CSV table of C-alpha atoms in Angstrom, one decimal:
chain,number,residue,atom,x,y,z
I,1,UNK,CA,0.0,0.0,0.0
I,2,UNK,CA,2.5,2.9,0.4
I,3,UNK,CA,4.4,2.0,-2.7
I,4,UNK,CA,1.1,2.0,-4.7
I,5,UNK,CA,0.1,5.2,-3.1
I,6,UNK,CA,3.6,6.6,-3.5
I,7,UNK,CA,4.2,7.3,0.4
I,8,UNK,CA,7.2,5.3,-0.1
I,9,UNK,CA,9.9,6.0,-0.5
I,10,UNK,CA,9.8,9.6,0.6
I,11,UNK,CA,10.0,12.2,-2.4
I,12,UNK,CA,8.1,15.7,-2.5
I,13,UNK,CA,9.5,17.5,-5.2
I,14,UNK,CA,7.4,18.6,-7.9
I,15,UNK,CA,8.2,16.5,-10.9
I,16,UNK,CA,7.0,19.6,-13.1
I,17,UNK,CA,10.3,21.5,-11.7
I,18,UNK,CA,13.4,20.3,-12.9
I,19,UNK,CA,15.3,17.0,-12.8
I,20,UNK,CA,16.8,15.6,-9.7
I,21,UNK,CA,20.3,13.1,-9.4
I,22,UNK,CA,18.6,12.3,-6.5
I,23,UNK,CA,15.4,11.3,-7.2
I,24,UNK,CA,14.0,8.7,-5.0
I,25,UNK,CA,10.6,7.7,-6.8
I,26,UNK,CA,10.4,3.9,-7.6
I,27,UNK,CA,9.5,3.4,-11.3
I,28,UNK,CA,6.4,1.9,-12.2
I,29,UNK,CA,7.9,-1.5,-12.9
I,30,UNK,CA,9.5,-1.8,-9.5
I,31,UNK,CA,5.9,-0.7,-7.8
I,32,UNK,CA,4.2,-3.1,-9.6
I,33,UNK,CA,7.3,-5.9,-8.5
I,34,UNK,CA,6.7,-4.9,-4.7
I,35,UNK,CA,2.7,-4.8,-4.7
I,36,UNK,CA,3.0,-8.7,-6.9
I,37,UNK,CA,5.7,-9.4,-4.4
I,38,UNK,CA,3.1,-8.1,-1.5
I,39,UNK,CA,0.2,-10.2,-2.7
I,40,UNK,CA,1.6,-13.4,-2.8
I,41,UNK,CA,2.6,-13.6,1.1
I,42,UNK,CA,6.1,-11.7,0.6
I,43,UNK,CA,7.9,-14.8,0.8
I,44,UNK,CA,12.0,-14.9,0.8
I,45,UNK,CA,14.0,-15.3,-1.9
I,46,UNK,CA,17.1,-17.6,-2.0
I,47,UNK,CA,19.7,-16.4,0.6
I,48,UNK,CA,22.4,-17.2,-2.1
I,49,UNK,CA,20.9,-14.5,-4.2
I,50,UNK,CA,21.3,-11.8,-1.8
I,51,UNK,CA,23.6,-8.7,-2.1
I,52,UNK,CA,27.3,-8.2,-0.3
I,53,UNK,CA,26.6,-6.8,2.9
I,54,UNK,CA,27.7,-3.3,3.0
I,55,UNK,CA,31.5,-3.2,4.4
I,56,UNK,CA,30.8,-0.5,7.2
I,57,UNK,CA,33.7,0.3,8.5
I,58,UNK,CA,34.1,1.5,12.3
I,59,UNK,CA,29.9,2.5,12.0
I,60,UNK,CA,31.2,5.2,9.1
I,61,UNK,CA,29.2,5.2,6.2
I,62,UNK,CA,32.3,6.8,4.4
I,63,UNK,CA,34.9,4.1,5.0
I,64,UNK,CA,37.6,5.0,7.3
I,65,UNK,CA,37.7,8.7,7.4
I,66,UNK,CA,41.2,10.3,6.5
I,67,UNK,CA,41.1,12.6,9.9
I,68,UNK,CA,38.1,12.1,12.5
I,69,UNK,CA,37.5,16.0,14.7
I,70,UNK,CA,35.8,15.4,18.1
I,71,UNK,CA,34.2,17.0,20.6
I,72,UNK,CA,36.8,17.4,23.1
I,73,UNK,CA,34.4,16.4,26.2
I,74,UNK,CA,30.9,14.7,26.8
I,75,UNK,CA,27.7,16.4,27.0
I,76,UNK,CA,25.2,15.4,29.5
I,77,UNK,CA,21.6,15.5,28.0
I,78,UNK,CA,18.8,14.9,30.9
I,79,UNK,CA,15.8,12.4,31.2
I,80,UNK,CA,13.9,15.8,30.9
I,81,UNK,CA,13.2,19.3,29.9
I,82,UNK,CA,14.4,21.3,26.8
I,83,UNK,CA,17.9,21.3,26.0
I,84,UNK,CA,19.6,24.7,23.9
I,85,UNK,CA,21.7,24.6,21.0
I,86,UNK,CA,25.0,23.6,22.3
I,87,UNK,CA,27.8,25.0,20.4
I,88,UNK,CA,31.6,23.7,20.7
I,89,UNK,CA,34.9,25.2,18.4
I,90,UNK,CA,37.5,22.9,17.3
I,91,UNK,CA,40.4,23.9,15.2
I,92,UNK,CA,41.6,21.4,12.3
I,93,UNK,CA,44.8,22.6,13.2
I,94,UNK,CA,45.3,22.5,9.2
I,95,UNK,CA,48.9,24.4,8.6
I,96,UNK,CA,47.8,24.1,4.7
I,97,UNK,CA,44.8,24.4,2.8
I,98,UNK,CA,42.8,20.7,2.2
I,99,UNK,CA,40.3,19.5,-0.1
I,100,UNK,CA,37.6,16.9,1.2
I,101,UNK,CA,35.5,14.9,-0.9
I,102,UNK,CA,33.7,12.9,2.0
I,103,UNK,CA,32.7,14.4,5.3
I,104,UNK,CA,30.4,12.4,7.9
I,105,UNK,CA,29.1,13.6,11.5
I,106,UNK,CA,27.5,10.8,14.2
I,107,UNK,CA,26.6,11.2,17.5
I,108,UNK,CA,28.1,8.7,19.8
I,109,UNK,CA,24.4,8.4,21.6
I,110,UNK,CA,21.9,8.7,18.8
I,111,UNK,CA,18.9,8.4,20.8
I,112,UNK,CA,19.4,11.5,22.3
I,113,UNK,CA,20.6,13.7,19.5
I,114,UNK,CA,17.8,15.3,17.4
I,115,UNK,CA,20.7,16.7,14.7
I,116,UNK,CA,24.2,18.0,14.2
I,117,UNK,CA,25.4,20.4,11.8
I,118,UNK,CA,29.3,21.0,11.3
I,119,UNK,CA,30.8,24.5,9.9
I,120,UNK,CA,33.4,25.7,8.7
I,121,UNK,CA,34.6,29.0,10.2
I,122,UNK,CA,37.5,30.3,7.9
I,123,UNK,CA,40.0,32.6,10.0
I,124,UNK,CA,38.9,35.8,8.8
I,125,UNK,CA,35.0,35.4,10.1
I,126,UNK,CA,34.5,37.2,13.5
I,127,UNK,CA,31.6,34.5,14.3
I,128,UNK,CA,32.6,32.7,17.6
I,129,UNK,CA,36.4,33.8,17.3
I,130,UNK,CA,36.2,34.2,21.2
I,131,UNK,CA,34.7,31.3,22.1
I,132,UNK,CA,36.5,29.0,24.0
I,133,UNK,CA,38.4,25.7,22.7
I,134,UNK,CA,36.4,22.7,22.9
I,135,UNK,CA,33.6,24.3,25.6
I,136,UNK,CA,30.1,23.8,25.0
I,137,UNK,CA,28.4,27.0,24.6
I,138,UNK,CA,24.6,28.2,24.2
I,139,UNK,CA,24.1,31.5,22.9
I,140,UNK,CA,20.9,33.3,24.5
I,141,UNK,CA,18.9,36.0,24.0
I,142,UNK,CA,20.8,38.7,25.4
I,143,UNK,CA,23.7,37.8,24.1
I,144,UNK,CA,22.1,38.0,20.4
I,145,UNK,CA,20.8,41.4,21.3
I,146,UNK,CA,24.5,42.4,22.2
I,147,UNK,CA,25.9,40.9,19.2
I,148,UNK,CA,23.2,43.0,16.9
I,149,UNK,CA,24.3,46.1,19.2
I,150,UNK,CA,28.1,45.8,18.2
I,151,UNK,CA,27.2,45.0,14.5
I,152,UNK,CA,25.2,48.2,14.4
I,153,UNK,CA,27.9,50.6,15.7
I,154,UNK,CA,30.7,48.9,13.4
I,155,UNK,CA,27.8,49.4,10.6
I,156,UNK,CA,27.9,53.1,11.9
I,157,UNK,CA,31.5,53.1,12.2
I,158,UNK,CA,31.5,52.2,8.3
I,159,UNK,CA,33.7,49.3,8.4
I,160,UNK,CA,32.1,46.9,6.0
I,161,UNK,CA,31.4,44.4,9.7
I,162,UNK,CA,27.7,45.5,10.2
I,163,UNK,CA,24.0,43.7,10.6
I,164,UNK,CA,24.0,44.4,6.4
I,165,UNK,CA,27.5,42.2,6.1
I,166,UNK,CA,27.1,38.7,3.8
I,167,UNK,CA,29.2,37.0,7.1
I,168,UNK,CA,26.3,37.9,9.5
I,169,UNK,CA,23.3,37.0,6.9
I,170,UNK,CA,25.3,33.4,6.0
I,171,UNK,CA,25.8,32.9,9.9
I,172,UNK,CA,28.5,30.5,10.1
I,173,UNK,CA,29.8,29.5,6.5
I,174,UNK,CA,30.2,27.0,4.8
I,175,UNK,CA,28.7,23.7,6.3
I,176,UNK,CA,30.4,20.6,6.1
I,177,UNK,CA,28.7,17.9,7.2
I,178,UNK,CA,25.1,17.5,9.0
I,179,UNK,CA,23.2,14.0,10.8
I,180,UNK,CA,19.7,13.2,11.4
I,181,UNK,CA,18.3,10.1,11.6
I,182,UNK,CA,17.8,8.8,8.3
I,183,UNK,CA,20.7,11.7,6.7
I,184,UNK,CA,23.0,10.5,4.0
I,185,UNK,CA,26.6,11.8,4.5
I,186,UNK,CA,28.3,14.5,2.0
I,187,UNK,CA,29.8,12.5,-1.0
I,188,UNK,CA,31.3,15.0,-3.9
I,189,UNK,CA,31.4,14.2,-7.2
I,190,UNK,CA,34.2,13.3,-9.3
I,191,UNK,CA,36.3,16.7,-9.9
I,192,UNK,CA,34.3,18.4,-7.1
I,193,UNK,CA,35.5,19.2,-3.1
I,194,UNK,CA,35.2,21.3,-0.5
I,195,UNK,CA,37.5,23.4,1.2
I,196,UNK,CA,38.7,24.0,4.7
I,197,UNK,CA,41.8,26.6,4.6
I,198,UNK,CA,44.7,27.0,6.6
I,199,UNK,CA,44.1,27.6,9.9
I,200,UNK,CA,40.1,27.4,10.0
I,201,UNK,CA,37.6,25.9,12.7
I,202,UNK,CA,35.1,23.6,13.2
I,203,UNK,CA,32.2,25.0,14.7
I,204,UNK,CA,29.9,21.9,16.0
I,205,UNK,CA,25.7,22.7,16.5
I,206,UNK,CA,24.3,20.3,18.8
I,207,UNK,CA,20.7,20.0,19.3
I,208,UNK,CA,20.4,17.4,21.9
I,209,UNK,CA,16.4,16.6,22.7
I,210,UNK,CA,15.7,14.7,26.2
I,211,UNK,CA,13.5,11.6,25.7
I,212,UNK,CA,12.9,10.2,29.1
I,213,UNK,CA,16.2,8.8,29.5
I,214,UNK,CA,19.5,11.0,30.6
I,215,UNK,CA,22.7,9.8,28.2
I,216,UNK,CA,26.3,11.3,27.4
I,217,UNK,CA,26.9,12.6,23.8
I,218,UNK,CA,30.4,12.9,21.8
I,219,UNK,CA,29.8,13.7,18.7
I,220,UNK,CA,32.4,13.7,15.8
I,221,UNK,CA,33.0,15.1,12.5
I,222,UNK,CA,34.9,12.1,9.7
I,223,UNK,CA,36.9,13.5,6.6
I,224,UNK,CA,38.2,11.9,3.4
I,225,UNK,CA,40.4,14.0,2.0
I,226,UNK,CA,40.5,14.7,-2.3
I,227,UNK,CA,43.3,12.7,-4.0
I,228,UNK,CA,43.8,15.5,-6.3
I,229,UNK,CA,43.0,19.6,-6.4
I,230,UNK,CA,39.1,19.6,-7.6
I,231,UNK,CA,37.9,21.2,-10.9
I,232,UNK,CA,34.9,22.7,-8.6
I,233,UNK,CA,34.2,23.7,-4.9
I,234,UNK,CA,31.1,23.2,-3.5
I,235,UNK,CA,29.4,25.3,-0.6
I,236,UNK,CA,26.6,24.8,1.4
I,237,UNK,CA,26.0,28.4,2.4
I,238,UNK,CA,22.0,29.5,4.2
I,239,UNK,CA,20.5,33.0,4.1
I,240,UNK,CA,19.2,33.8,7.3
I,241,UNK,CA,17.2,36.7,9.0
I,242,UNK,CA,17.7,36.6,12.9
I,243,UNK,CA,15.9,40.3,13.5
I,244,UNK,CA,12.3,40.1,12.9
I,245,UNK,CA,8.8,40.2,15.2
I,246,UNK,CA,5.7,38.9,13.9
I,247,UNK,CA,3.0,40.8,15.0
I,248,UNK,CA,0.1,39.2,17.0
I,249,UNK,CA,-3.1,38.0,14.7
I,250,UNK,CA,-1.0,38.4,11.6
I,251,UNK,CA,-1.9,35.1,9.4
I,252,UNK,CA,0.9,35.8,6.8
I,253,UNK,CA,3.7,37.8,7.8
I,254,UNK,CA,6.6,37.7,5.4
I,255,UNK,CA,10.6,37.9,6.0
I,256,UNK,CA,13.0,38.3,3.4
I,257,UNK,CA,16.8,37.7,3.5
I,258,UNK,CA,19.2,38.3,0.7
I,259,UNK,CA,23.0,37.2,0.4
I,260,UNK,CA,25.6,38.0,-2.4
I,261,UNK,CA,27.8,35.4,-4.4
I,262,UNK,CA,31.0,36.8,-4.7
I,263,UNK,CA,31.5,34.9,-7.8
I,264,UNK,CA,29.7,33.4,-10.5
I,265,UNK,CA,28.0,30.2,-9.5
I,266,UNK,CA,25.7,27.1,-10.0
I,267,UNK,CA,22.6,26.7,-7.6
């Protein structure tokens, strides 16, 4: 029943919009092959007809990673309540620039991490450049409304650092590697790569969600490094708006956020 009514596998973009390498949606034949399959008791085939197994290696999905980046220290999440965004730094300690084709975050407790995202934070971007090594860190609200304070006087101050600035709308930068459940890791395609430069960070978002039972968290970041310089880079880069109210009652309040390519690109 969900492969005839298309619930399975998952895949909601709009067939009239494009062409996807990533398209999940099962082709009539192989519908029609599962529901036949279905019918008739969805017996097992011959064992000697199954696949390989998949060589995991180590739990990595991306073979043994080149250079594994860790949270430093444990995080405890509690049986209960709401848990902030925890952010920790890490520095690659990179003396040279480096090309990765592969990169993979895990939690080392999944059942109590909701989702981790992994940036990049090049030397030059004022985001978290006093935050301490390897401590977990939650920004608040305050602290935002400080942060929009000193962006507004350098804006004044006319030194190109203000709320306006690309750095600020993009956040953090590029993002490297992301995990929830179910999220395949980055894999680049032949002549493609991303880049981490000389001296940059790691800047780890932690959303940790309690679920009844209290358990310790290390997550970690896996790289595979490109065997040869890449004919593209790829970014992942988000346009974000972090100063707006919606007004009470109002059923369709809008928010816009731009950000500039500094050079030409491919969406």
């Amino acid at each position: 029943a969900a492969v005839l009514t298309k619930k399975m596998p998952p895949w909601f973009a709009d067939p009239h919009f494009g062409k996807f390498s990533n398209d999940r949606t099962l082709s009539a034949a192989d519908i029609n092959t599962i529901a036949a399959w279905a019918d008739s008791g969805a017996l097992a085939g011959d064992p000697k007809d199954a696949p390989a197994p998949i060589p995991f290696v180590e739990g990595w999905r991306i073979g043994r990673p080149d250079l594994v980046i860790e949270v430093p220290k444990t995080f405890h999440v509690p049986a209960e309540g709401t848990v902030d965004y925890q952010y920790v730094r890490v520095p690659t300690g990179f003396k040279e620039d480096r090309w990765v084709s592969m990169a993979e975050a895990r939690p080392s407790d999944p059942a109590v991490v909701h989702h981790i995202i992994a940036f990049i934070r090049e030397p030059d971007n004022p985001m978290f450049e006093k935050l301490p090594v390897g401590e977990f860190y939650s920004p608040t609200a305050e602290m935002r409304k400080q942060a929009e304070q000193e962006r507004a006087k350098k804006q004044q101050a006319g030194d190109g650092k203000g709320a306006d600035d690309d750095r600020n709308n993009t956040f953090f930068g590029d993002m490297i590697a992301g995990y929830a459940p179910g999220t395949v890791p980055f894999t680049m395609k032949p002549g493609e790569a991303r880049l981490i430069k000389a001296g940059s960070d790691i800047i780890f978002q932690l959303h940790y969600t309690a679920n009844g039972k209290s358990g310790d968290d290390q997550s970690k970041l896996g790289l595979v490094f490109a065997k040869e310089p890449p004919q593209k880079r790829v970014l992942t880069l988000a346009s974000q708006n972090w100063k707006f109210a919606i007004p009470p009652q109002d059923p369709a309040y809008q928010v816009d956020s731009t950000v500039t390519l500094q050079e030409d690109s491919t969406l």
